[in-house]
Short mmCIF file of C-alpha atoms in Angstrom, two decimals:
data_model
loop_
_atom_site.label_atom_id
_atom_site.label_comp_id
_atom_site.label_asym_id
_atom_site.label_seq_id
_atom_site.Cartn_x
_atom_site.Cartn_y
_atom_site.Cartn_z
CA UNK Y 512 35.73 -57.51 -26.94
CA UNK Y 513 32.27 -58.64 -25.91
CA UNK Y 514 32.34 -61.15 -23.08
CA UNK Y 515 30.02 -64.14 -23.57
CA UNK Y 516 29.40 -67.53 -21.96
CA UNK Y 517 28.47 -70.85 -23.54
CA UNK Y 518 25.21 -72.31 -22.23
CA UNK Y 519 23.87 -75.70 -23.29
CA UNK Y 520 20.29 -74.95 -22.36
CA UNK Y 521 18.03 -75.72 -19.39
CA UNK Y 522 19.80 -79.03 -18.70
CA UNK Y 523 23.15 -77.26 -18.32
CA UNK Y 524 24.31 -77.55 -14.70
CA UNK Y 525 25.57 -73.96 -14.96
CA UNK Y 526 22.40 -71.87 -14.67
CA UNK Y 527 21.42 -68.50 -16.06
CA UNK Y 528 21.76 -67.25 -12.48
CA UNK Y 529 25.37 -68.48 -12.46
CA UNK Y 530 26.07 -66.72 -15.73
CA UNK Y 531 24.71 -63.49 -14.28
CA UNK Y 532 27.24 -63.69 -11.45
CA UNK Y 533 30.16 -64.10 -13.88
CA UNK Y 534 29.43 -60.64 -15.29
CA UNK Y 535 29.23 -61.75 -18.92
CA UNK Y 536 27.41 -59.56 -21.44
CA UNK Y 537 25.86 -62.19 -23.72
CA UNK Y 538 25.19 -65.86 -24.23
CA UNK Y 539 26.40 -68.47 -26.73
CA UNK Y 540 23.95 -71.33 -27.24
CA UNK Y 541 22.37 -73.72 -29.73
CA UNK Y 542 19.31 -75.90 -30.23
CA UNK Y 543 21.12 -79.15 -29.52
CA UNK Y 544 17.85 -81.09 -29.40
CA UNK Y 545 16.94 -80.28 -33.02
CA UNK Y 546 17.98 -82.99 -35.45
CA UNK Y 547 20.95 -82.05 -37.64
CA UNK Y 548 19.70 -81.08 -41.09
CA UNK Y 549 16.31 -79.87 -39.81
CA UNK Y 550 15.11 -76.26 -39.76
CA UNK Y 551 15.49 -74.27 -36.55
CA UNK Y 552 11.94 -72.96 -36.24
CA UNK Y 553 11.05 -69.46 -35.04
CA UNK Y 554 9.22 -71.06 -32.11
CA UNK Y 555 12.25 -73.05 -30.89
CA UNK Y 556 14.53 -70.03 -31.32
CA UNK Y 557 12.14 -67.85 -29.34
CA UNK Y 558 11.89 -70.50 -26.62
CA UNK Y 559 15.67 -70.54 -26.13
CA UNK Y 560 15.74 -66.73 -26.09
CA UNK Y 561 13.06 -66.72 -23.37
CA UNK Y 562 15.01 -69.27 -21.32
CA UNK Y 563 18.10 -67.07 -21.42
CA UNK Y 564 16.13 -63.93 -20.60
CA UNK Y 565 14.89 -65.17 -17.20
CA UNK Y 566 16.57 -66.18 -13.96
CA UNK Y 567 15.26 -69.15 -11.95
CA UNK Y 568 12.96 -66.91 -9.89
CA UNK Y 569 11.44 -65.48 -13.08
CA UNK Y 570 13.10 -62.08 -12.88
CA UNK Y 571 14.75 -60.66 -16.02
CA UNK Y 572 18.38 -61.63 -16.56
CA UNK Y 573 19.17 -58.89 -19.03
CA UNK Y 574 21.08 -61.48 -21.08
CA UNK Y 575 20.46 -62.23 -24.74
CA UNK Y 576 21.33 -65.08 -27.07
CA UNK Y 577 24.01 -63.38 -29.20
CA UNK Y 578 26.05 -66.19 -30.80
CA UNK Y 579 24.92 -69.56 -32.18
CA UNK Y 580 27.32 -72.40 -31.50
CA UNK Y 581 26.71 -74.41 -33.48
CA UNK Y 582 24.29 -74.61 -36.37
CA UNK Y 583 25.70 -77.92 -37.62
CA UNK Y 584 26.92 -78.59 -41.12
CA UNK Y 585 25.50 -82.09 -41.55
CA UNK Y 586 27.53 -85.14 -42.44
CA UNK Y 587 25.49 -85.42 -45.65
CA UNK Y 588 26.61 -81.91 -46.65
CA UNK Y 589 30.24 -82.74 -45.87
CA UNK Y 590 30.02 -85.89 -47.99
CA UNK Y 591 27.61 -84.48 -50.62
CA UNK Y 592 25.49 -87.57 -50.25
CA UNK Y 593 21.94 -88.40 -49.23
CA UNK Y 594 19.86 -85.38 -48.28
CA UNK Y 595 22.67 -82.84 -48.57
CA UNK Y 596 20.79 -80.44 -50.85
CA UNK Y 597 17.73 -80.49 -48.59
CA UNK Y 598 20.01 -79.86 -45.62
CA UNK Y 599 21.51 -76.80 -47.31
CA UNK Y 600 18.00 -75.47 -47.96
CA UNK Y 601 17.14 -76.07 -44.30
CA UNK Y 602 20.35 -74.29 -43.25
CA UNK Y 603 19.38 -71.22 -45.25
CA UNK Y 604 15.94 -71.18 -43.66
CA UNK Y 605 17.44 -71.55 -40.19
CA UNK Y 606 19.69 -68.57 -40.92
CA UNK Y 607 16.66 -66.54 -41.97
CA UNK Y 608 14.84 -67.48 -38.77
CA UNK Y 609 17.86 -66.59 -36.62
CA UNK Y 610 18.26 -63.25 -38.37
CA UNK Y 611 14.58 -62.48 -37.80
CA UNK Y 612 15.19 -63.12 -34.09
CA UNK Y 613 18.06 -60.62 -34.07
CA UNK Y 614 20.98 -63.09 -33.88
CA UNK Y 615 23.94 -62.10 -36.05
CA UNK Y 616 26.81 -64.58 -35.41
CA UNK Y 617 26.66 -68.28 -36.31
CA UNK Y 618 29.55 -70.68 -35.62
CA UNK Y 619 29.89 -74.10 -37.29
CA UNK Y 620 32.63 -76.63 -38.08
CA UNK Y 621 33.57 -78.97 -40.90
CA UNK Y 622 35.22 -81.78 -38.93
CA UNK Y 623 34.04 -85.16 -40.26
CA UNK Y 624 32.41 -87.52 -37.73
CA UNK Y 625 34.21 -86.18 -34.62
CA UNK Y 626 33.55 -82.68 -33.28
CA UNK Y 627 36.66 -82.92 -31.07
CA UNK Y 628 38.90 -85.67 -29.70
CA UNK Y 629 40.41 -86.28 -26.27
CA UNK Y 630 41.73 -89.42 -24.58
CA UNK Y 631 41.20 -88.16 -20.99
CA UNK Y 632 38.25 -86.06 -19.87
CA UNK Y 633 39.49 -85.58 -16.30
CA UNK Y 634 43.29 -85.73 -16.37
CA UNK Y 635 44.61 -84.91 -12.87
CA UNK Y 636 47.31 -82.27 -12.54
CA UNK Y 637 49.83 -81.90 -9.73
CA UNK Y 638 47.75 -79.17 -8.00
CA UNK Y 639 44.62 -81.34 -7.91
CA UNK Y 640 42.83 -79.66 -10.81
CA UNK Y 641 41.54 -81.87 -13.62
CA UNK Y 642 41.39 -81.11 -17.31
CA UNK Y 643 40.91 -82.68 -20.72
CA UNK Y 644 43.96 -84.22 -22.38
CA UNK Y 645 44.93 -85.72 -25.72
CA UNK Y 646 47.60 -88.40 -25.35
CA UNK Y 647 48.94 -89.48 -28.74
CA UNK Y 648 50.10 -92.88 -27.49
CA UNK Y 649 46.73 -93.61 -25.94
CA UNK Y 650 44.93 -92.48 -29.08
CA UNK Y 651 47.13 -94.70 -31.23
CA UNK Y 652 46.37 -97.61 -28.88
CA UNK Y 653 42.65 -96.93 -29.33
CA UNK Y 654 42.84 -96.60 -33.12
CA UNK Y 655 45.13 -99.57 -33.76
CA UNK Y 656 44.14 -102.06 -31.05
CA UNK Y 657 40.64 -101.19 -29.79
CA UNK Y 658 38.92 -99.78 -32.86
CA UNK Y 659 41.20 -101.97 -35.00
CA UNK Y 660 40.79 -99.65 -37.98
CA UNK Y 661 42.41 -101.18 -41.10
CA UNK Y 662 45.66 -99.39 -41.89
CA UNK Y 663 45.55 -97.39 -38.67
CA UNK Y 664 49.23 -97.95 -37.86
CA UNK Y 665 50.24 -96.25 -41.11
CA UNK Y 666 48.98 -92.93 -39.74
CA UNK Y 667 51.43 -92.80 -36.83
CA UNK Y 668 55.25 -92.64 -36.55
CA UNK Y 669 56.89 -96.02 -35.96
CA UNK Y 670 57.91 -95.16 -32.40
CA UNK Y 671 54.35 -94.18 -31.55
CA UNK Y 672 53.03 -97.47 -32.96
CA UNK Y 673 55.53 -99.41 -30.87
CA UNK Y 674 54.73 -97.45 -27.70
CA UNK Y 675 51.00 -97.83 -28.30
CA UNK Y 676 51.37 -101.60 -28.47
CA UNK Y 677 53.14 -101.67 -25.12
CA UNK Y 678 50.62 -99.36 -23.50
CA UNK Y 679 47.64 -101.31 -24.79
CA UNK Y 680 49.09 -104.54 -23.48
CA UNK Y 681 49.48 -103.00 -20.02
CA UNK Y 682 45.92 -101.52 -19.91
CA UNK Y 683 43.25 -103.00 -17.70
CA UNK Y 684 39.91 -103.84 -19.28
CA UNK Y 685 38.41 -100.90 -17.39
CA UNK Y 686 40.92 -98.46 -18.87
CA UNK Y 687 40.38 -99.85 -22.35
CA UNK Y 688 36.65 -99.26 -22.01
CA UNK Y 689 37.21 -95.78 -20.60
CA UNK Y 690 39.59 -94.88 -23.44
CA UNK Y 691 37.07 -96.04 -26.04
CA UNK Y 692 34.32 -93.91 -24.45
CA UNK Y 693 36.55 -90.86 -24.22
CA UNK Y 694 37.83 -91.13 -27.78
CA UNK Y 695 34.32 -91.06 -29.26
CA UNK Y 696 32.83 -88.57 -26.77
CA UNK Y 697 33.02 -85.84 -29.41
CA UNK Y 698 30.81 -87.76 -31.83
CA UNK Y 699 27.58 -85.91 -32.57
CA UNK Y 700 25.05 -87.55 -30.30
CA UNK Y 701 27.76 -89.27 -28.27
CA UNK Y 702 25.46 -89.15 -25.24
CA UNK Y 703 23.71 -92.05 -26.98
CA UNK Y 704 26.80 -94.18 -26.32
CA UNK Y 705 28.01 -95.04 -29.81
CA UNK Y 706 29.41 -98.53 -30.17
CA UNK Y 707 32.70 -99.22 -31.89
CA UNK Y 708 30.71 -100.62 -34.78
CA UNK Y 709 28.84 -97.31 -35.05
CA UNK Y 710 32.19 -95.53 -35.26
CA UNK Y 711 33.46 -97.92 -37.93
CA UNK Y 712 30.29 -97.34 -39.95
CA UNK Y 713 30.70 -93.55 -39.77
CA UNK Y 714 34.35 -93.80 -40.80
CA UNK Y 715 33.47 -96.11 -43.67
CA UNK Y 716 31.25 -93.44 -45.18
CA UNK Y 717 34.34 -91.23 -45.60
CA UNK Y 718 36.58 -93.96 -46.98
CA UNK Y 719 38.82 -92.58 -49.68
CA UNK Y 720 37.76 -88.95 -49.25
CA UNK Y 721 40.72 -86.57 -49.59
CA UNK Y 722 41.23 -83.23 -47.95
CA UNK Y 723 40.85 -81.63 -51.37
CA UNK Y 724 37.38 -83.17 -51.77
CA UNK Y 725 36.20 -82.15 -48.31
CA UNK Y 726 37.50 -78.62 -48.88
CA UNK Y 727 35.65 -78.47 -52.20
CA UNK Y 728 32.45 -79.57 -50.45
CA UNK Y 729 32.96 -76.87 -47.81
CA UNK Y 730 33.43 -74.23 -50.50
CA UNK Y 731 30.30 -75.48 -52.31
CA UNK Y 732 28.37 -75.16 -49.03
CA UNK Y 733 29.67 -71.66 -48.38
CA UNK Y 734 28.98 -70.60 -51.96
CA UNK Y 735 25.35 -71.38 -51.24
CA UNK Y 736 24.88 -70.18 -47.66
CA UNK Y 737 27.36 -67.30 -47.20
CA UNK Y 738 25.63 -64.97 -49.71
CA UNK Y 739 22.35 -65.69 -47.93
CA UNK Y 740 23.99 -64.88 -44.59
CA UNK Y 741 25.45 -61.69 -46.06
CA UNK Y 742 22.02 -60.52 -47.20
CA UNK Y 743 20.54 -61.36 -43.78
CA UNK Y 744 23.25 -59.52 -41.85
CA UNK Y 745 24.62 -62.74 -40.33
CA UNK Y 746 28.33 -63.43 -39.86
CA UNK Y 747 29.28 -67.11 -40.32
CA UNK Y 748 32.45 -68.31 -38.61
CA UNK Y 749 34.10 -71.69 -39.05
CA UNK Y 750 35.69 -73.32 -36.00
CA UNK Y 751 39.09 -74.97 -36.57
CA UNK Y 752 39.76 -78.71 -36.39
CA UNK Y 753 40.29 -79.98 -32.85
CA UNK Y 754 42.98 -81.22 -32.72
CA UNK Y 755 44.32 -79.62 -35.90
CA UNK Y 756 45.85 -82.70 -37.53
CA UNK Y 757 44.44 -85.83 -39.25
CA UNK Y 758 42.97 -88.61 -37.08
CA UNK Y 759 41.26 -91.92 -37.88
CA UNK Y 760 42.11 -91.52 -41.56
CA UNK Y 761 39.70 -88.56 -41.83
CA UNK Y 762 40.59 -85.42 -43.79
CA UNK Y 763 41.19 -82.15 -41.95
CA UNK Y 764 40.83 -78.87 -43.85
CA UNK Y 765 40.68 -76.08 -41.22
CA UNK Y 766 43.87 -76.57 -39.22
CA UNK Y 767 46.24 -73.79 -40.32
CA UNK Y 768 46.33 -70.19 -41.48
CA UNK Y 769 46.76 -71.41 -45.06
CA UNK Y 770 43.59 -73.50 -44.74
CA UNK Y 771 41.59 -70.49 -43.60
CA UNK Y 772 43.07 -68.21 -46.23
CA UNK Y 773 42.14 -70.68 -49.01
CA UNK Y 774 38.51 -70.86 -47.92
CA UNK Y 775 38.20 -67.12 -47.25
CA UNK Y 776 39.54 -66.33 -50.70
CA UNK Y 777 37.33 -68.94 -52.38
CA UNK Y 778 34.17 -67.28 -51.03
CA UNK Y 779 35.43 -63.76 -50.60
CA UNK Y 780 32.63 -61.96 -48.80
CA UNK Y 781 32.60 -60.63 -45.21
CA UNK Y 782 29.94 -63.09 -44.05
CA UNK Y 783 32.36 -65.99 -44.66
CA UNK Y 784 34.47 -65.72 -41.54
CA UNK Y 785 36.48 -67.34 -38.80
CA UNK Y 786 36.03 -68.57 -35.26
CA UNK Y 787 39.58 -68.07 -33.97
CA UNK Y 788 40.02 -70.74 -31.30
CA UNK Y 789 43.35 -70.22 -29.56
CA UNK Y 790 43.24 -73.69 -28.02
CA UNK Y 791 42.50 -75.73 -31.13
CA UNK Y 792 44.89 -73.79 -33.37
CA UNK Y 793 47.41 -73.54 -30.51
CA UNK Y 794 47.70 -77.34 -30.42
CA UNK Y 795 50.01 -77.03 -33.45
CA UNK Y 796 53.45 -75.47 -32.92
CA UNK Y 797 53.42 -73.91 -36.40
CA UNK Y 798 50.30 -71.78 -35.85
CA UNK Y 799 51.09 -68.15 -34.95
CA UNK Y 800 47.92 -66.99 -33.22
CA UNK Y 801 48.74 -63.26 -32.77
CA UNK Y 802 49.96 -63.14 -36.35
CA UNK Y 803 46.82 -64.88 -37.63
CA UNK Y 804 44.72 -62.29 -35.83
CA UNK Y 805 46.71 -59.45 -37.37
CA UNK Y 806 46.58 -60.92 -40.89
CA UNK Y 807 43.05 -62.40 -40.98
CA UNK Y 808 41.40 -60.34 -38.27
CA UNK Y 809 38.95 -58.50 -40.49
CA UNK Y 810 37.18 -61.86 -41.00
CA UNK Y 811 37.32 -63.02 -37.39
CA UNK Y 812 33.73 -62.92 -36.12
CA UNK Y 813 34.06 -64.97 -32.91
CA UNK Y 814 36.82 -65.83 -30.43
CA UNK Y 815 37.37 -68.91 -28.29
CA UNK Y 816 40.05 -68.01 -25.78
CA UNK Y 817 41.71 -70.96 -24.07
CA UNK Y 818 45.19 -72.43 -23.85
CA UNK Y 819 46.87 -75.80 -24.18
CA UNK Y 820 50.22 -77.08 -23.08
CA UNK Y 821 51.87 -79.05 -25.88
CA UNK Y 822 54.06 -81.93 -24.71
CA UNK Y 823 56.29 -82.00 -27.80
CA UNK Y 824 57.17 -79.86 -30.81
CA UNK Y 825 55.61 -82.35 -33.25
CA UNK Y 826 52.61 -81.23 -35.30
CA UNK Y 827 50.85 -84.42 -34.18
CA UNK Y 828 51.50 -84.59 -30.48
CA UNK Y 829 50.08 -84.85 -26.97
CA UNK Y 830 48.67 -81.83 -25.14
CA UNK Y 831 46.42 -80.92 -22.25
CA UNK Y 832 44.06 -78.06 -21.48
CA UNK Y 833 46.18 -75.61 -19.50
CA UNK Y 834 45.23 -72.63 -17.38
CA UNK Y 835 44.34 -69.70 -19.63
CA UNK Y 836 47.65 -67.97 -18.92
CA UNK Y 837 49.66 -71.15 -18.54
CA UNK Y 838 49.79 -72.72 -22.00
CA UNK Y 839 51.89 -72.30 -25.10
CA UNK Y 840 49.94 -69.44 -26.69
CA UNK Y 841 50.76 -65.89 -25.65
CA UNK Y 842 47.24 -64.71 -24.85
CA UNK Y 843 48.46 -61.22 -23.95
CA UNK Y 844 49.86 -60.84 -27.47
CA UNK Y 845 46.74 -62.38 -29.01
CA UNK Y 846 44.36 -60.10 -27.11
CA UNK Y 847 46.53 -57.12 -28.05
CA UNK Y 848 46.09 -58.13 -31.70
CA UNK Y 849 42.31 -58.39 -31.18
CA UNK Y 850 42.19 -54.89 -29.71
CA UNK Y 851 44.22 -53.58 -32.67
CA UNK Y 852 41.67 -55.11 -35.00
CA UNK Y 853 38.80 -53.55 -33.09
CA UNK Y 854 40.43 -50.13 -33.35
CA UNK Y 855 40.73 -50.65 -37.12
CA UNK Y 856 37.05 -51.55 -37.33
CA UNK Y 857 36.07 -48.46 -35.37
CA UNK Y 858 38.14 -46.25 -37.65
CA UNK Y 859 36.54 -47.89 -40.71
CA UNK Y 860 33.05 -47.30 -39.35
CA UNK Y 861 32.15 -51.00 -39.11
CA UNK Y 862 29.13 -51.99 -37.05
CA UNK Y 863 30.82 -55.14 -35.68
CA UNK Y 864 33.51 -53.33 -33.70
CA UNK Y 865 33.32 -55.48 -30.57
CA UNK Y 866 34.19 -59.11 -31.36
CA UNK Y 867 32.34 -61.62 -29.16
CA UNK Y 868 34.62 -63.89 -27.17
CA UNK Y 869 34.05 -66.57 -24.61
CA UNK Y 870 36.40 -68.20 -22.10
CA UNK Y 871 36.64 -71.62 -23.72
CA UNK Y 872 37.04 -74.74 -21.63
CA UNK Y 873 38.49 -74.58 -18.17
CA UNK Y 874 40.04 -76.83 -15.59
CA UNK Y 875 37.81 -78.34 -12.93
CA UNK Y 876 38.84 -76.68 -9.66
CA UNK Y 877 37.38 -76.21 -6.17
CA UNK Y 878 33.66 -77.04 -6.06
CA UNK Y 879 33.68 -78.04 -9.75
CA UNK Y 880 34.81 -81.44 -8.42
CA UNK Y 881 31.62 -81.78 -6.37
CA UNK Y 882 29.20 -81.50 -9.27
CA UNK Y 883 28.86 -83.38 -12.54
CA UNK Y 884 30.03 -81.01 -15.26
CA UNK Y 885 30.14 -81.08 -19.05
CA UNK Y 886 33.80 -81.90 -19.90
CA UNK Y 887 35.64 -78.63 -20.43
CA UNK Y 888 32.76 -76.48 -19.18
CA UNK Y 889 32.94 -76.17 -15.36
CA UNK Y 890 31.60 -73.00 -13.78
CA UNK Y 891 34.51 -72.07 -11.51
CA UNK Y 892 37.31 -73.09 -13.88
CA UNK Y 893 35.80 -71.02 -16.69
CA UNK Y 894 35.17 -68.10 -14.37
CA UNK Y 895 38.86 -68.17 -13.38
CA UNK Y 896 39.79 -68.09 -17.05
CA UNK Y 897 37.38 -65.24 -17.73
CA UNK Y 898 38.85 -63.26 -14.85
CA UNK Y 899 42.34 -63.71 -16.25
CA UNK Y 900 41.23 -62.68 -19.73
CA UNK Y 901 39.32 -59.71 -18.34
CA UNK Y 902 42.47 -58.62 -16.52
CA UNK Y 903 44.49 -58.69 -19.75
CA UNK Y 904 41.82 -56.71 -21.59
CA UNK Y 905 41.61 -54.10 -18.85
CA UNK Y 906 45.39 -53.71 -18.60
CA UNK Y 907 45.80 -53.31 -22.36
CA UNK Y 908 42.93 -50.84 -22.58
CA UNK Y 909 44.25 -48.78 -19.63
CA UNK Y 910 48.05 -48.66 -19.83
CA UNK Y 911 49.94 -47.24 -16.87
CA UNK Y 912 51.70 -43.96 -17.59
CA UNK Y 913 55.42 -44.45 -18.00
CA UNK Y 914 55.19 -48.15 -18.84
CA UNK Y 915 55.33 -49.47 -22.41
CA UNK Y 916 51.94 -50.27 -23.90
#
């Protein structure tokens, strides 16, 4: 497993110098400033590579940009409206430019409107750490009473609707405003402070779209771009829905093993692959992460390793970002499955033996609380997670004689 670190660019409060001290081997980044649907130019790609290659004093870092996260699939492509064909052409050109720069792994997602959804960005735990949390009652209160989406109540169980009404009534104006900001934080460009009317407009553009239609649009997209990626030597990998169940009346099509299998079989070439995110998929009790890795592992091109603690056994339920070894997913079993897959690849003579992984998300701990951090991406909390993952990897790779492997 190749250890990588997500870096949002020069404005990221975690510096290249910080990354060097974590001991990671490569960097995951993206050109977040380039408009979705536009071509990633060779010049902008080279600029980001140069930024990663140098520490703040100008000395070489030895790090390289190895994984793109994300080259966005535009809303027009998802809807097959507007400039969607031009956006697909631009996507192909961006892939060609990335391949020319030596980058081989490109992550993307197909979630409509929202890239991810949480109701709390700094939920305080008993030990003083803070983390991101999705509270189903709070989200229902937002959807039904703050956003006031028509028909919103029909998407929740009756007891959740009733509880959401009580909670909304007890909320202060400040909490209502905070909840609205948190719920739309995962909107593309959310730093621009989308209004509720902006959200309603985005949702309206998907009105009536079924999961079957969105899946068909994804397959159309992959039918165009995956063969190009294959010829370029690029491995595409789709990130799962986060959380992996329907919200705001929007379709979700990458939430389960069956979802992935359908799309992999529809465009059955190695370049059409998977970002296996143990946190997103682990938010559903019916997703078997070690089993998915064993069964679909030959198409897993990228790993997000994190953990969540589910607060119920319902498919649609509350959860929070747990410590990497403290959530509901058995990361020891999952990493063992990853190592089995890597041994298979080595035996088969594949070039992509070592699957890139990154410690995804992390709780804010210690000095993380003294600096403004990107939600989910503190330096110390992620380093703690990486250390735990590194310990598992080392133990599984070097079993103690006399103990079961």
